Short mmCIF file of C-alpha atoms and ligand atoms in Angstrom, two decimals:
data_model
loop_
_atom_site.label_atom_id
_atom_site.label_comp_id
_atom_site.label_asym_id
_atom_site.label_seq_id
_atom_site.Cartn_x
_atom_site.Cartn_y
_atom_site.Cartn_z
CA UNK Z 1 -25.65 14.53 -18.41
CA UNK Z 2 -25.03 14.27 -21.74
CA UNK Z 3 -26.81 10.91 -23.61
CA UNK Z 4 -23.83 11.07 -25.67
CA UNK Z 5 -21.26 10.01 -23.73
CA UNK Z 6 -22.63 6.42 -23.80
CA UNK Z 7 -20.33 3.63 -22.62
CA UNK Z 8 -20.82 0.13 -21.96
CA UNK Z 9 -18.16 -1.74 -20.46
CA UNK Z 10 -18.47 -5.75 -19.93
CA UNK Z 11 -15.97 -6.93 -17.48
CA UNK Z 12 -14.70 -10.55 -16.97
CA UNK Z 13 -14.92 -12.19 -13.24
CA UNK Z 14 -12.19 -10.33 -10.93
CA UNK Z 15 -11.70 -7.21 -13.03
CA UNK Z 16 -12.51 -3.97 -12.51
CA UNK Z 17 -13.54 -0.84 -14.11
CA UNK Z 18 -11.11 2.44 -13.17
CA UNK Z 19 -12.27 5.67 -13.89
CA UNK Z 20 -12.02 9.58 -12.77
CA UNK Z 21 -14.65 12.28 -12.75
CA UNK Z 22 -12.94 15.60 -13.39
CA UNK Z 23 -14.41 18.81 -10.99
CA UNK Z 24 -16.55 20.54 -13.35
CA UNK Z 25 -18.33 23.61 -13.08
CA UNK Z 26 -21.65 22.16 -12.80
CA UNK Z 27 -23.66 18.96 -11.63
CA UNK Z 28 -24.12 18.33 -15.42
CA UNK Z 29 -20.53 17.15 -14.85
CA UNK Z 30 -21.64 13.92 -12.96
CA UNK Z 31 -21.34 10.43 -14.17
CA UNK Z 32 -24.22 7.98 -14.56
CA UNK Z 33 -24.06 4.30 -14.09
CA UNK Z 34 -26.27 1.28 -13.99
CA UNK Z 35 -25.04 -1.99 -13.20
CA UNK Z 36 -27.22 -4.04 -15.91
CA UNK Z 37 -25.81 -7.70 -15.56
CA UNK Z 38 -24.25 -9.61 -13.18
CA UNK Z 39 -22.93 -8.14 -9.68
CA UNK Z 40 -20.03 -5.72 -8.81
CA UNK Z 41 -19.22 -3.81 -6.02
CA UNK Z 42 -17.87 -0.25 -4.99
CA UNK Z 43 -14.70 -0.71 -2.38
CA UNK Z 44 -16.96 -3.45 -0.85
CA UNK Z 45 -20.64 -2.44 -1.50
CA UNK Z 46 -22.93 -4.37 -3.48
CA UNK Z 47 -24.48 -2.44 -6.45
CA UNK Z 48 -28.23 -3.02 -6.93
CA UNK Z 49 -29.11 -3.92 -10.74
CA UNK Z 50 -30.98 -1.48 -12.35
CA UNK Z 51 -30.40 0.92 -10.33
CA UNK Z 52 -29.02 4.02 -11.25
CA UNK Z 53 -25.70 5.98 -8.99
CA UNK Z 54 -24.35 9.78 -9.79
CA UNK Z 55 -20.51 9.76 -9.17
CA UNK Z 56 -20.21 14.01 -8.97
CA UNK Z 57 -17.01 15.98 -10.04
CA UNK Z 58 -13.92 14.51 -8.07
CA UNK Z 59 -14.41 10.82 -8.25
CA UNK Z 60 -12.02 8.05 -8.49
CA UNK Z 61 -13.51 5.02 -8.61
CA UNK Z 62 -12.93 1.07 -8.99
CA UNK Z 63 -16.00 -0.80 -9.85
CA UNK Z 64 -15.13 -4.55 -9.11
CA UNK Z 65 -16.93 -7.48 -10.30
CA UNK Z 66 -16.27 -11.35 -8.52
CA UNK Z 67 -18.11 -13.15 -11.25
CA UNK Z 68 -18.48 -10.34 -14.42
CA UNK Z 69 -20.49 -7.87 -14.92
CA UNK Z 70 -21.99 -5.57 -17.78
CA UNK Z 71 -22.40 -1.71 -16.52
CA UNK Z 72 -23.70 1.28 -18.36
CA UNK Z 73 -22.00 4.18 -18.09
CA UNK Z 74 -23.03 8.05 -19.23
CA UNK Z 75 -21.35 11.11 -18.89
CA UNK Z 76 -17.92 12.19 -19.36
CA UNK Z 77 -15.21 9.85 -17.63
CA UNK Z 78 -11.56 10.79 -17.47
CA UNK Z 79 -9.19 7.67 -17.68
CA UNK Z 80 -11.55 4.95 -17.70
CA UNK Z 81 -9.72 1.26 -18.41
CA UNK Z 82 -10.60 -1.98 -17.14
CA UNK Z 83 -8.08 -4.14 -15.00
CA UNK Z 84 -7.75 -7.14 -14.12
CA UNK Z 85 -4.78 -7.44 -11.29
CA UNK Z 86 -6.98 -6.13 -8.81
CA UNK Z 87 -5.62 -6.99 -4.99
CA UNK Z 88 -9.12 -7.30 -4.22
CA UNK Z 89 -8.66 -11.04 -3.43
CA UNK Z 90 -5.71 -10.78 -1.33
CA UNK Z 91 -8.24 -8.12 0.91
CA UNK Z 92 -10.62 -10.16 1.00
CA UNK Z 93 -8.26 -12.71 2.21
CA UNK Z 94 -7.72 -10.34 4.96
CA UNK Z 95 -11.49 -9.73 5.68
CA UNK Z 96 -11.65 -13.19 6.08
CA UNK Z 97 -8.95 -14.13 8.67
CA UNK Z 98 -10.38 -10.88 10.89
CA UNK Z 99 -14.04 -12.47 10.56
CA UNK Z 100 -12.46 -15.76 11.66
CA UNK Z 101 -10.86 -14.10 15.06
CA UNK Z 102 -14.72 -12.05 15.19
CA UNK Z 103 -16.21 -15.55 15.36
CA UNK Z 104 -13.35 -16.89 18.58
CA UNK Z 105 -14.38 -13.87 20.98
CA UNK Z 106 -15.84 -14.87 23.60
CA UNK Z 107 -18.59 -12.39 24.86
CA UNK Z 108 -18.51 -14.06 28.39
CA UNK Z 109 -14.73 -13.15 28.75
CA UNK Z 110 -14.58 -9.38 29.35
CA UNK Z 111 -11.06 -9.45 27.94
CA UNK Z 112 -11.59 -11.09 24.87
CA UNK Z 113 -12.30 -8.82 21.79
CA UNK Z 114 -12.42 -8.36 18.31
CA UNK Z 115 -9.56 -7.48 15.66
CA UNK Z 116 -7.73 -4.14 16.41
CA UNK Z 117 -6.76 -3.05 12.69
CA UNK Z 118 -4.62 0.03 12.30
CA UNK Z 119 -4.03 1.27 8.36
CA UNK Z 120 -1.21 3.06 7.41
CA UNK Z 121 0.77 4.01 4.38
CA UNK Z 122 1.96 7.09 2.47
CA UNK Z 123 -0.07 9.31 1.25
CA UNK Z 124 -2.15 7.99 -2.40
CA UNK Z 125 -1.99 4.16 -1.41
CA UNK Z 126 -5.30 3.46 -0.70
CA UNK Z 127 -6.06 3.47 2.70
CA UNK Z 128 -9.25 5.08 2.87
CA UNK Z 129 -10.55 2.26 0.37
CA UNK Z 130 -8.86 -0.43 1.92
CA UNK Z 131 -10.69 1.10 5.37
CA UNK Z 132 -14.27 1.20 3.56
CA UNK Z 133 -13.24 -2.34 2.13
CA UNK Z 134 -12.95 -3.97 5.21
CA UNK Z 135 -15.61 -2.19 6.94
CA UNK Z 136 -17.88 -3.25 4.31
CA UNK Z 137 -17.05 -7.12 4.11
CA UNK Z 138 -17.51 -6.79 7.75
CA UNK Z 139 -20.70 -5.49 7.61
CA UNK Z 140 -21.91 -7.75 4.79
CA UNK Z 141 -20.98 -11.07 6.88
CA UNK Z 142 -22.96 -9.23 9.64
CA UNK Z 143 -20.44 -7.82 11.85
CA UNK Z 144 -20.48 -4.72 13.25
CA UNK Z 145 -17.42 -2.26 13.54
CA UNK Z 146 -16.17 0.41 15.21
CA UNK Z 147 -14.10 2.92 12.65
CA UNK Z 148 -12.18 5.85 13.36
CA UNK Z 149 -10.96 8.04 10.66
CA UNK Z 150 -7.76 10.07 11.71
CA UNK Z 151 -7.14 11.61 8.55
CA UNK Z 152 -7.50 15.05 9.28
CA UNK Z 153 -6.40 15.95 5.62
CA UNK Z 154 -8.80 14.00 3.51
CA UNK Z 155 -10.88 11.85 5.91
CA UNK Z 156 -14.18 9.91 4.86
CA UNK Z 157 -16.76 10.60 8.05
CA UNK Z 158 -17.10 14.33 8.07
CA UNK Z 159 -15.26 17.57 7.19
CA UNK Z 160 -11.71 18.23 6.78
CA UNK Z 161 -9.49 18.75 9.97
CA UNK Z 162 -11.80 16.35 12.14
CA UNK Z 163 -11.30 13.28 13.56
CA UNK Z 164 -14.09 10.89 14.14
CA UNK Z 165 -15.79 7.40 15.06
CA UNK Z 166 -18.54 6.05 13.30
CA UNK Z 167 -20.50 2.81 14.56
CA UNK Z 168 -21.18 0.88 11.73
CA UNK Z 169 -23.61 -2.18 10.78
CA UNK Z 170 -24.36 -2.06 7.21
CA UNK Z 171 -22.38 -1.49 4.27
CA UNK Z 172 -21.80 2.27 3.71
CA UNK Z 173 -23.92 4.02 1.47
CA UNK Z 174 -22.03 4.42 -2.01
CA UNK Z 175 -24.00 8.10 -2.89
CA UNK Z 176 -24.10 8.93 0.51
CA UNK Z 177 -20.76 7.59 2.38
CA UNK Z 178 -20.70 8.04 6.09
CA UNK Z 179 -23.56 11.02 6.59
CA UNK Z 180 -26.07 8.13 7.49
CA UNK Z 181 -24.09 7.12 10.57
CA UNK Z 182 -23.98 9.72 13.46
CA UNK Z 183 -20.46 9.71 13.95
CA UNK Z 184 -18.81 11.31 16.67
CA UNK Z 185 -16.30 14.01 15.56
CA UNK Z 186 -13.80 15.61 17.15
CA UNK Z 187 -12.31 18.88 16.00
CA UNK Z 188 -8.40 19.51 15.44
CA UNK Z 189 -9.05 22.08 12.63
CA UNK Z 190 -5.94 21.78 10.21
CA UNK Z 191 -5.66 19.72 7.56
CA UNK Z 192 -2.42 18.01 9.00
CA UNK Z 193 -1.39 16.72 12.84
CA UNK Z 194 2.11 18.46 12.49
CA UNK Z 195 -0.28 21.87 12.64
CA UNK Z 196 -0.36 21.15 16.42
CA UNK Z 197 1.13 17.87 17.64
CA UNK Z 198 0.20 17.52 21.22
CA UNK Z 199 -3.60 18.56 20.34
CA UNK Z 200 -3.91 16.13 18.01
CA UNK Z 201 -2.38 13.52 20.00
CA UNK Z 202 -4.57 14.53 22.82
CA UNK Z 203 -7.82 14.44 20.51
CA UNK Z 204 -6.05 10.82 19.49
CA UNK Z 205 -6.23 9.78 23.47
CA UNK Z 206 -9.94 10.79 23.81
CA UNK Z 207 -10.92 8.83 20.84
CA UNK Z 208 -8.94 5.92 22.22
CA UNK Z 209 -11.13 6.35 25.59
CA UNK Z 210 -14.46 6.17 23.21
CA UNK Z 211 -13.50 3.64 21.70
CA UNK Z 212 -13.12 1.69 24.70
CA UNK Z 213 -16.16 3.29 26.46
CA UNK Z 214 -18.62 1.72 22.93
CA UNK Z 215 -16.35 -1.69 23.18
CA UNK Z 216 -17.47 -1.99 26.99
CA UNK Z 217 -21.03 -1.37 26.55
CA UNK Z 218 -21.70 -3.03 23.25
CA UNK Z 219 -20.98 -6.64 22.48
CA UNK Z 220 -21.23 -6.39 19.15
CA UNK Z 221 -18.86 -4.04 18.74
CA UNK Z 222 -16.21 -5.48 21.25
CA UNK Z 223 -17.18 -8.57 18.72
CA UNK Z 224 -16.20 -6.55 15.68
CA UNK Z 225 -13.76 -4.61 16.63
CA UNK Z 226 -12.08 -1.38 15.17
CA UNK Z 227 -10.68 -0.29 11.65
CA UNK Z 228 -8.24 3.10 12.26
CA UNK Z 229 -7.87 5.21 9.37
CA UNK Z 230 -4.67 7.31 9.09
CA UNK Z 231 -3.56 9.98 7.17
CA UNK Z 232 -0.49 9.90 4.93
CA UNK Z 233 2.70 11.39 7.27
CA UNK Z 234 5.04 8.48 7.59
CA UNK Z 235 8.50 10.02 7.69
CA UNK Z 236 10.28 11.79 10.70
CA UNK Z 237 7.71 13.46 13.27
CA UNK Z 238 4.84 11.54 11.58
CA UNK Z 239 6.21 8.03 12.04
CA UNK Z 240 6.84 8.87 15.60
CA UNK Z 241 3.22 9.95 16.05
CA UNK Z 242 2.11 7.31 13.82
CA UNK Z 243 3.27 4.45 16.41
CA UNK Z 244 2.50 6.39 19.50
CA UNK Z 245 -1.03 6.23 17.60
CA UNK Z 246 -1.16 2.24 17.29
CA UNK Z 247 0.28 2.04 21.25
CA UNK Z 248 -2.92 4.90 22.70
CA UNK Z 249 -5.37 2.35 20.33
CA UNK Z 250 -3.92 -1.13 21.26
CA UNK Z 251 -4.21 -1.55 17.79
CA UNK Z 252 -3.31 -5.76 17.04
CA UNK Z 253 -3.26 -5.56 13.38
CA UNK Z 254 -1.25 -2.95 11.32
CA UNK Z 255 -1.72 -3.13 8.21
CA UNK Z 256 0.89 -1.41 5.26
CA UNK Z 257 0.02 -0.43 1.90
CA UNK Z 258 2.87 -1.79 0.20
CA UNK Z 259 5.69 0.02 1.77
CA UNK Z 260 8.59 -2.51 2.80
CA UNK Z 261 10.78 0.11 4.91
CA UNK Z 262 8.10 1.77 7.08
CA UNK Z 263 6.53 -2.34 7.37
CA UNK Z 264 10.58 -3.22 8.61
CA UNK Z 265 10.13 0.08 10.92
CA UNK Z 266 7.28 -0.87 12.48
CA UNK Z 267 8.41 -4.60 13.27
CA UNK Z 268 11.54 -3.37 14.09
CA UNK Z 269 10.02 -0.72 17.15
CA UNK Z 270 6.72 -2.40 18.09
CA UNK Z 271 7.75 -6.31 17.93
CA UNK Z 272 11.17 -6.03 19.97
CA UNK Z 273 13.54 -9.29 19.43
CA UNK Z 274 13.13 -11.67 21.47
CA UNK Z 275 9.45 -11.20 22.05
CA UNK Z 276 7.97 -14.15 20.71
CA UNK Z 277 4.22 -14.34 21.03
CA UNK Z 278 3.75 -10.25 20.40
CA UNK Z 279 0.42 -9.34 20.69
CA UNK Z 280 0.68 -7.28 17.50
CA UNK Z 281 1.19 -8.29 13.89
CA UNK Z 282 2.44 -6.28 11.32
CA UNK Z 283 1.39 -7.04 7.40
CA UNK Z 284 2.32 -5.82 4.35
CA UNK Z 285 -0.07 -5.14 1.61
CA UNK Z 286 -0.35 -5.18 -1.88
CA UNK Z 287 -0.79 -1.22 -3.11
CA UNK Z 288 -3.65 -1.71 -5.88
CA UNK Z 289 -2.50 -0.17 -9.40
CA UNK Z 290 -5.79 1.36 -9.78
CA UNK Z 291 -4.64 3.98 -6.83
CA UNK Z 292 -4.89 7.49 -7.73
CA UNK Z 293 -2.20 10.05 -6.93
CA UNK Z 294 -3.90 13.19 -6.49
CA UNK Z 295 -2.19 16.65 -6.92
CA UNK Z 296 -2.21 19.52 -4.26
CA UNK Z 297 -5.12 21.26 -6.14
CA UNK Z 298 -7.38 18.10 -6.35
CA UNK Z 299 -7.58 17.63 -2.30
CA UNK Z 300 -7.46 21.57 -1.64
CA UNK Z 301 -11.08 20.98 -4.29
CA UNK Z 302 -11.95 17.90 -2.55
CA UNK Z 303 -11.58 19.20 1.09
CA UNK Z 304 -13.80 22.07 -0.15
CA UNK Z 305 -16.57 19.40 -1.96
CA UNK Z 306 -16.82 17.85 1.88
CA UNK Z 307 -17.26 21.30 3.34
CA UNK Z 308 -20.06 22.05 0.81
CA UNK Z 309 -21.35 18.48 1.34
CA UNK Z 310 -21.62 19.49 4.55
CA UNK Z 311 -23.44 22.33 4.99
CA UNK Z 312 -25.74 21.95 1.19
CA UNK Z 313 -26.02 17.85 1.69
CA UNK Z 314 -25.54 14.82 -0.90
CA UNK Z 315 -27.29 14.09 -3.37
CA UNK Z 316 -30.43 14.61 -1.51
CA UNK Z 317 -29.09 18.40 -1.62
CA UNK Z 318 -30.69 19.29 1.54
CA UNK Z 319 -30.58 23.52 1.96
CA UNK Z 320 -28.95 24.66 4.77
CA UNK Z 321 -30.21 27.52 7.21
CA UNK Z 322 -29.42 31.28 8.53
CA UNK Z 323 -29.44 32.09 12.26
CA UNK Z 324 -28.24 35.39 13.77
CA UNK Z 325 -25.78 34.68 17.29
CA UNK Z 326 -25.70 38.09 19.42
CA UNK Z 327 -22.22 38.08 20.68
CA UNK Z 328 -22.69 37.89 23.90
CA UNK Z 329 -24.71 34.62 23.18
CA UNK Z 330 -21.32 33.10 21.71
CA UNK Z 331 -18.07 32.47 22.74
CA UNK Z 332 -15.14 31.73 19.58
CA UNK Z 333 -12.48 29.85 21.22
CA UNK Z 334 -9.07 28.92 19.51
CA UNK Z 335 -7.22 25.56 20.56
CA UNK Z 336 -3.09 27.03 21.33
CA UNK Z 337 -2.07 29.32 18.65
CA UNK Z 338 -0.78 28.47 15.52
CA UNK Z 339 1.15 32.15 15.82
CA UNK Z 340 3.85 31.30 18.48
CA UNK Z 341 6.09 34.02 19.85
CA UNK Z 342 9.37 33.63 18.33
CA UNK Z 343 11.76 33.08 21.24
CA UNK Z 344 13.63 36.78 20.01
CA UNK Z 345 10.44 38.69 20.50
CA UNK Z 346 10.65 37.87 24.31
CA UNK Z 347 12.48 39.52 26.72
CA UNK Z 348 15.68 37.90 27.63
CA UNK Z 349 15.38 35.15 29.86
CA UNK Z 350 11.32 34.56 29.58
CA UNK Z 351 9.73 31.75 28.19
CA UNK Z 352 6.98 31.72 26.13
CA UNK Z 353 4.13 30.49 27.80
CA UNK Z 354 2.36 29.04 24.90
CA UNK Z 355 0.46 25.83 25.51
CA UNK Z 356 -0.28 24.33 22.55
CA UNK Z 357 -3.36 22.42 24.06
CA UNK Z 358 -4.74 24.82 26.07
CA UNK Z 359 -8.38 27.31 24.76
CA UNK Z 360 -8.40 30.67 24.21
CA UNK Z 361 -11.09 33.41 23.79
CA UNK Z 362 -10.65 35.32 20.90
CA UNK Z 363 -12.51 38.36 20.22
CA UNK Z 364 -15.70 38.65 17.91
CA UNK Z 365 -14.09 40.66 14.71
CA UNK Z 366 -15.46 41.64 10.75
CA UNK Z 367 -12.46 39.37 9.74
CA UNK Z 368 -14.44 36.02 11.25
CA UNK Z 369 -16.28 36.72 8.25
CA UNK Z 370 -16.64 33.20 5.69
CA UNK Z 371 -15.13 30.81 8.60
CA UNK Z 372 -15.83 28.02 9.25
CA UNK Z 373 -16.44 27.37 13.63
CA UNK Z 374 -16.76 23.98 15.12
CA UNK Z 375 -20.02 24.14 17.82
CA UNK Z 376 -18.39 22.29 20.92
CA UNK Z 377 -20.09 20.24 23.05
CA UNK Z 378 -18.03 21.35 26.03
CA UNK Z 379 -19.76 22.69 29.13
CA UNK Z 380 -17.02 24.42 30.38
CA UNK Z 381 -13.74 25.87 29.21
CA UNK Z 382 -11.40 23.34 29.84
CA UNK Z 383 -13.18 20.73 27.98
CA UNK Z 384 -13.25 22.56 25.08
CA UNK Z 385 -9.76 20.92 23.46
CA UNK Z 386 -10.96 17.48 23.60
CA UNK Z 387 -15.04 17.42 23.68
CA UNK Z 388 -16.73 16.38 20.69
CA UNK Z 389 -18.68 18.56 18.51
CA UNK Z 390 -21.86 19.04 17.44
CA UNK Z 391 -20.91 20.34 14.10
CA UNK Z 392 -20.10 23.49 12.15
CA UNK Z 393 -21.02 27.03 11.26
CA UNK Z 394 -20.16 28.60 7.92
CA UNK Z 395 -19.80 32.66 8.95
CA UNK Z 396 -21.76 34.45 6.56
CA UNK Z 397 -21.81 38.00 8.17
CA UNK Z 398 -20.66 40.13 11.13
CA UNK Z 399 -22.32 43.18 11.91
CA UNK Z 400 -20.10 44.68 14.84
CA UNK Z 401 -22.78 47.79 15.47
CA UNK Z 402 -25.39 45.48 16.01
CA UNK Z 403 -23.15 43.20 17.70
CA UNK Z 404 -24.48 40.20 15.46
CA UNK Z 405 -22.84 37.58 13.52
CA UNK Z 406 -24.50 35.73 11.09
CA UNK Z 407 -23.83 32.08 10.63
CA UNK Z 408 -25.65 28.81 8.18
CA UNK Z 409 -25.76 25.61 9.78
CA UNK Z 410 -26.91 22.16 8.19
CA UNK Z 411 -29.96 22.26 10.91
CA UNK Z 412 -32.45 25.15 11.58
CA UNK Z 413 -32.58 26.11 15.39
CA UNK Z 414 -30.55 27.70 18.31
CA UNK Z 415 -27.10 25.99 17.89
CA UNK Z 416 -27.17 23.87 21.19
CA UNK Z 417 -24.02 25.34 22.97
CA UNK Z 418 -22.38 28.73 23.25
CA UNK Z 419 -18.71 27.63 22.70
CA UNK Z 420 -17.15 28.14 19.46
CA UNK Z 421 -13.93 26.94 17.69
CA UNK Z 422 -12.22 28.88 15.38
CA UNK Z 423 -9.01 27.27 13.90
CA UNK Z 424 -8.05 27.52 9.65
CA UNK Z 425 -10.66 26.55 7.81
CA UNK Z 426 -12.90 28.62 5.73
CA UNK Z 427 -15.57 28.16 2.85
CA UNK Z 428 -15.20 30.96 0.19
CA UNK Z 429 -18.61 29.67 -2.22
CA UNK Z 430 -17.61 30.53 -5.61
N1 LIG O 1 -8.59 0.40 -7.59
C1 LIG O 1 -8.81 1.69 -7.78
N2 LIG O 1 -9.17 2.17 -8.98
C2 LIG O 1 -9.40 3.47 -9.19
N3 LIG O 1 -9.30 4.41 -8.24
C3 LIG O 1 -8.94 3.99 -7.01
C4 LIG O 1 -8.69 2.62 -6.70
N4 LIG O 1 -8.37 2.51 -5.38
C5 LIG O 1 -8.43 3.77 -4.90
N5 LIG O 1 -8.77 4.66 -5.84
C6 LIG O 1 -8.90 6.11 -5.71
O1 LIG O 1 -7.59 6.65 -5.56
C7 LIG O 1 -7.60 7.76 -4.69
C8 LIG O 1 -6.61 7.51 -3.55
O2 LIG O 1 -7.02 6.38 -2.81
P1 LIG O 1 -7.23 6.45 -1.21
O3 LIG O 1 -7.79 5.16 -0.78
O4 LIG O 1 -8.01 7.66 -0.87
O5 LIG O 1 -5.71 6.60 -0.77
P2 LIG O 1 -5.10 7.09 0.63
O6 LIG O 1 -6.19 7.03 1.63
O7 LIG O 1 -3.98 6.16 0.91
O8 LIG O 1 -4.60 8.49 0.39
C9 LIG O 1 -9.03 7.90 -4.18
O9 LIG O 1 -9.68 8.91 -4.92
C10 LIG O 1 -9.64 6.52 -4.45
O10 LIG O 1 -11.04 6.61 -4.63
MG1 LIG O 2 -7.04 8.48 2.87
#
């Protein structure tokens, strides 16, 4: 960190700082700041004073302050401004009125329950904060929610081309983000749902049955509710799947970033005419300013920062470990085929008989080489499509004349199951 690249910013009451951390090549790269007067918040969590937070290469960040605030910034910054027409008032508006409906369930009632919030939006409109945001007022009035990331592209609980639920009861940690929580994760392994509709909206059914599963067994959390995540795809195929999504979650808030047509869409096919008291409302947000649009190359880097989060840790940098799998102690499984027969290549009058949600064993070969395998928590086959994981392998060698592939994993240890998941993702460490 260079001492030279100095900056201190003093910001009125309801302004916020906006600023961009460009991928470097190194860690020197990071950005330093201390909060040294007053309190401000990251999307929701409170900054200590004094206290000193690395932002690392690829960070876009809003530091908002309710009542000012003097920070101290060092390192090099990319487009760093203050604003002050923040929408952070209008969300915490909304925070508010789903606290309010928190504080009228009644725990005695097995049908009564928390807030069902769905957001959704294009792509760059800040749902992801808006999620953290309201998880984090939430938590900070002492409630505790469910949250499901969908966003298989560029979601915020674990790597890319998962989709997970994280239990949450504390503001999430601003170095750390969601690796504190043990989420449960579920593997889909492309970076976007039209990869492999019916999987995805199969993986989108089992998380609806978890979700129900931790609302029935803990009343905080039927209290609390949930807050969905969703990933950008709004238009054709993706708005279909994106209401079939807020019908499998009973979702009773949607909430839009600032997008009137798919907002008249949605009222239009989920609150029919005539149906007065609908048990679902549909609101329109304010898009902040401060959003980001980030180019193809910036989340192709970013998917590849979680990945290495993943498997070399935070800032705690945790190392990760080598173990050798014989192959007959492994099985690599691939969900469908994301190679279907093209309907000339059959003879005339067959079908293909792809199922697109359906496992299959795939041999051990050299090319599994620098993969990246989900380790399912199936017991048999059958369950392997829809069973959560226990995490990943990064393939780091195969030997096929000792009949040995080499894998690291974030924990040291026999990986606890024998079924594998092979689907698109790779790590190639440069
Ligand atoms: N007010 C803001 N100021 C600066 N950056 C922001 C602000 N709100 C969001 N961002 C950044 O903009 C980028 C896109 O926002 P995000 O919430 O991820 O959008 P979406 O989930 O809709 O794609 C992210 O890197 C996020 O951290
Ligand atoms: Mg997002």
């Amino acid at each position: 960190m260079n001492e030279e690249n100095k900056n201190t910013y003093t910001l009125k009451p309801e302004e916020e700082l906006r600023f961009e951390v460009d991928f470097g090549r190194s860690e020197n790269d990071s950005v330093k700041m201390i909060l040294t007067q007053g309190t401000a918040e990251i999307f929701g969590t409170e900054i200590s004073q004094m206290k000193p937070y690395i932002f690392p290469g690829g960070s876009k960040l809003a530091i908002y302050t309710f009542s000012g605030c003097t920070l101290e910034m060092t390192g090099v910054t990319t487009n760093a401004y203050v604003a002050s027409e923040a929408p952070m008032s209008a969300y915490y508006d909304i925070s508010e009125q789903l606290e309010k409906e928190r504080e009228q369930v009644n725990l005695q009632n097995p049908n009564s329950c928390g807030p069902r919030v769905l957001i959704c939006g294009a792509a760059d409109t800040g749902k992801s904060s808006l999620s953290k945001i309201l998880i984090n007022y939430a938590t900070r009035l002492k409630s505790s929610v469910l949250f499901a990331d969908l966003d298989v592209g560029q979601g915020e609980i674990s790597i890319p081309g998962t989709l997970s639920i994280a239990t949450v009861n504390t503001p999430i940690d601003i170095m750390e983000g969601f690796s504190l929580c043990s989420p449960l994760t579920y593997f889909f392994g492309y970076n976007s749902p039209d990869k492999n509709i019916p999987h995805y909206k199969m993986i989108v059914e089992r998380v609806a049955e978890m979700l129900e599963v931790k609302t029935k067994h803990n009343p905080e959390f039927r209290r609390g509710g949930y807050i969905v995540n969703t990933c950008g795809w709004i238009e054709g195929a993706g708005y279909q799947l994106l209401t079939s999504i807020i019908q499998t979650l009973k979702i009773s808030h949607v909430l839009v970033m600032g997008d009137d047509r798919l907002t008249n869409n949605l009222k239009r096919d989920l609150q029919p005419t005539g149906q007065e008291n609908s048990n679902i409302t549909i609101t329109r947000l304010q898009k902040s300013g401060g959003v980001v649009n980030r180019s193809t190359n910036f989340r192709r880097l970013s998917r590849m920062q979680k990945i290495r989060e993943y498997f070399n840790g935070t800032a705690t940098k945790l190392s990760y470990h080598s173990i050798r799998l014989k192959f007959d102690e492994v099985q690599v499984f691939r969900v469908g085929n994301n190679i279907q027969a093209p309907a000339g290549a059959l003879p005339i009058g067959e079908q293909s008989n792809f199922d697109p949600t359906q496992p299959r064993e795939i041999p051990i070969v050299a090319t599994l080489n620098s993969k990246i395998l989900a380790v399912s928590h199936a017991n048999v086959e059958s369950e392997i499509p829809v069973k959560n994981v226990a995490g990943f392998v990064h393939v780091t060698g195969v030997d096929m004349d000792k009949r040995e592939i080499t894998v690291s994993a974030p924990s040291p240890g026999k990986i606890p199951k024998k079924f594998l998941i092979l689907a698109s993702l790779e790590w190639l460490e440069d």
